């Protein structure tokens, strides 16, 4: 999947924090300020008790689970730089693409769960849950 396809699939667009989806309100939660995360950086945030990793890939924001599907442990504890837009699980070394959640290599057999992102003004919102 190309980065542009990932952007479309992830819904990375400017727009209202709440949008009608299937006749009900899809709820987005404020995650961080745009200025907090420079391109090439990622950070762990908790949104509605869900551990989320947010990455800034060339000025676009993406959100994936911060829990490795192999080790079932957090991958990131603090703000960090990305290498090739990827995050590496410190427990067993599985590597995931931050934009798509796809497994690049390692012991994991599943990709990371991805979350919808909306940027509205200076704020980054993430939708977790269904």
Tab-separated table of C-alpha atoms in Angstrom:
chain	number	residue	atom	x	y	z
A	1	UNK	CA	0.000	0.000	0.000
A	2	UNK	CA	1.410	3.389	-0.964
A	3	UNK	CA	1.663	6.216	1.550
A	4	UNK	CA	-1.116	8.056	-0.318
A	5	UNK	CA	-3.356	4.958	-0.154
A	6	UNK	CA	-2.598	4.678	3.557
A	7	UNK	CA	-3.573	8.325	4.054
A	8	UNK	CA	-6.905	7.739	2.352
A	9	UNK	CA	-7.533	4.483	4.232
A	10	UNK	CA	-6.683	6.133	7.542
A	11	UNK	CA	-8.873	9.158	6.910
A	12	UNK	CA	-6.068	11.639	7.461
A	13	UNK	CA	-7.912	14.755	6.420
A	14	UNK	CA	-8.793	18.058	7.951
A	15	UNK	CA	-12.361	18.048	9.115
A	16	UNK	CA	-14.712	18.171	12.051
A	17	UNK	CA	-13.749	16.185	15.120
A	18	UNK	CA	-17.130	14.487	15.019
A	19	UNK	CA	-18.503	13.167	11.735
A	20	UNK	CA	-21.677	11.216	11.042
A	21	UNK	CA	-20.807	7.628	10.196
A	22	UNK	CA	-23.495	5.068	9.489
A	23	UNK	CA	-26.172	7.208	11.117
A	24	UNK	CA	-24.324	7.681	14.417
A	25	UNK	CA	-21.653	10.025	15.654
A	26	UNK	CA	-18.130	8.693	15.348
A	27	UNK	CA	-16.218	10.116	18.303
A	28	UNK	CA	-12.684	11.418	17.932
A	29	UNK	CA	-10.629	12.285	21.033
A	30	UNK	CA	-8.021	15.015	21.227
A	31	UNK	CA	-4.623	13.292	21.218
A	32	UNK	CA	-2.057	16.081	20.906
A	33	UNK	CA	-1.138	19.400	19.337
A	34	UNK	CA	0.324	19.296	15.813
A	35	UNK	CA	3.405	21.245	16.966
A	36	UNK	CA	4.285	18.582	19.568
A	37	UNK	CA	5.306	15.982	16.977
A	38	UNK	CA	7.759	16.890	14.223
A	39	UNK	CA	8.035	14.841	11.006
A	40	UNK	CA	9.911	11.624	11.762
A	41	UNK	CA	8.826	11.507	15.413
A	42	UNK	CA	6.387	9.260	17.254
A	43	UNK	CA	4.875	9.328	20.717
A	44	UNK	CA	2.796	7.105	22.979
A	45	UNK	CA	-0.521	8.497	24.190
A	46	UNK	CA	-3.444	6.925	26.025
A	47	UNK	CA	-6.839	7.633	24.485
A	48	UNK	CA	-9.851	6.388	26.440
A	49	UNK	CA	-7.521	3.921	28.236
A	50	UNK	CA	-6.227	2.606	24.878
A	51	UNK	CA	-2.431	2.747	24.367
A	52	UNK	CA	-1.869	4.442	21.006
A	53	UNK	CA	1.303	5.292	19.103
A	54	UNK	CA	1.025	8.421	16.944
A	55	UNK	CA	3.597	9.027	14.231
A	56	UNK	CA	4.250	12.063	12.060
A	57	UNK	CA	5.209	10.738	8.613
A	58	UNK	CA	6.258	13.627	6.375
A	59	UNK	CA	3.719	15.958	7.992
A	60	UNK	CA	0.826	13.448	8.033
A	61	UNK	CA	-0.315	11.895	11.299
A	62	UNK	CA	-1.017	8.178	11.730
A	63	UNK	CA	-2.159	6.210	14.768
A	64	UNK	CA	-1.585	2.537	15.530
A	65	UNK	CA	-1.784	0.355	18.610
A	66	UNK	CA	1.164	0.741	20.961
A	67	UNK	CA	0.810	-2.927	21.959
A	68	UNK	CA	2.872	-5.473	20.015
A	69	UNK	CA	0.584	-8.314	18.879
A	70	UNK	CA	3.406	-10.806	19.541
A	71	UNK	CA	4.648	-9.792	22.993
A	72	UNK	CA	1.386	-8.098	24.080
A	73	UNK	CA	3.521	-5.389	25.687
A	74	UNK	CA	4.012	-1.678	24.944
A	75	UNK	CA	6.434	-0.838	22.161
A	76	UNK	CA	7.084	2.779	23.058
A	77	UNK	CA	7.249	4.459	26.460
A	78	UNK	CA	8.252	7.990	25.460
A	79	UNK	CA	8.580	10.310	22.489
A	80	UNK	CA	11.086	8.939	19.988
A	81	UNK	CA	12.422	9.284	16.455
A	82	UNK	CA	11.326	6.873	13.727
A	83	UNK	CA	13.711	5.123	11.359
A	84	UNK	CA	12.175	4.620	7.882
A	85	UNK	CA	8.743	5.469	9.371
A	86	UNK	CA	8.861	2.283	11.420
A	87	UNK	CA	8.596	1.285	15.069
A	88	UNK	CA	10.559	-1.630	16.507
A	89	UNK	CA	9.215	-3.640	19.418
A	90	UNK	CA	11.937	-3.607	22.110
A	91	UNK	CA	10.892	-7.019	23.456
A	92	UNK	CA	11.449	-9.332	20.465
A	93	UNK	CA	12.388	-6.980	17.619
A	94	UNK	CA	9.298	-7.073	15.402
A	95	UNK	CA	9.191	-4.026	13.112
A	96	UNK	CA	5.985	-2.312	11.966
A	97	UNK	CA	5.190	0.458	9.483
A	98	UNK	CA	3.691	3.377	11.429
A	99	UNK	CA	1.579	4.625	8.486
A	100	UNK	CA	-0.124	1.300	7.738
A	101	UNK	CA	0.419	-0.832	10.854
A	102	UNK	CA	1.835	-3.551	8.577
A	103	UNK	CA	4.369	-6.023	9.907
A	104	UNK	CA	7.698	-5.413	8.151
A	105	UNK	CA	9.629	-8.251	9.808
A	106	UNK	CA	10.011	-10.104	13.068
A	107	UNK	CA	8.350	-12.736	15.223
A	108	UNK	CA	4.902	-11.144	15.179
A	109	UNK	CA	2.387	-12.731	12.822
A	110	UNK	CA	-0.142	-9.879	12.812
A	111	UNK	CA	-0.095	-6.207	11.899
A	112	UNK	CA	-0.823	-3.439	14.389
A	113	UNK	CA	-4.377	-2.218	14.798
A	114	UNK	CA	-4.801	1.160	13.096
A	115	UNK	CA	-6.964	4.092	14.167
A	116	UNK	CA	-8.562	6.931	12.238
A	117	UNK	CA	-6.899	10.330	12.562
A	118	UNK	CA	-8.288	13.810	11.931
A	119	UNK	CA	-6.324	17.038	12.014
A	120	UNK	CA	-8.384	20.099	12.833
A	121	UNK	CA	-6.467	23.350	13.081
A	122	UNK	CA	-3.589	22.756	15.499
A	123	UNK	CA	-5.111	19.623	17.038
A	124	UNK	CA	-4.713	15.930	16.219
A	125	UNK	CA	-7.756	13.774	17.022
A	126	UNK	CA	-7.832	9.955	17.081
A	127	UNK	CA	-10.826	7.616	17.066
A	128	UNK	CA	-10.402	4.417	19.079
A	129	UNK	CA	-12.989	1.703	19.561
A	130	UNK	CA	-16.033	1.265	17.386
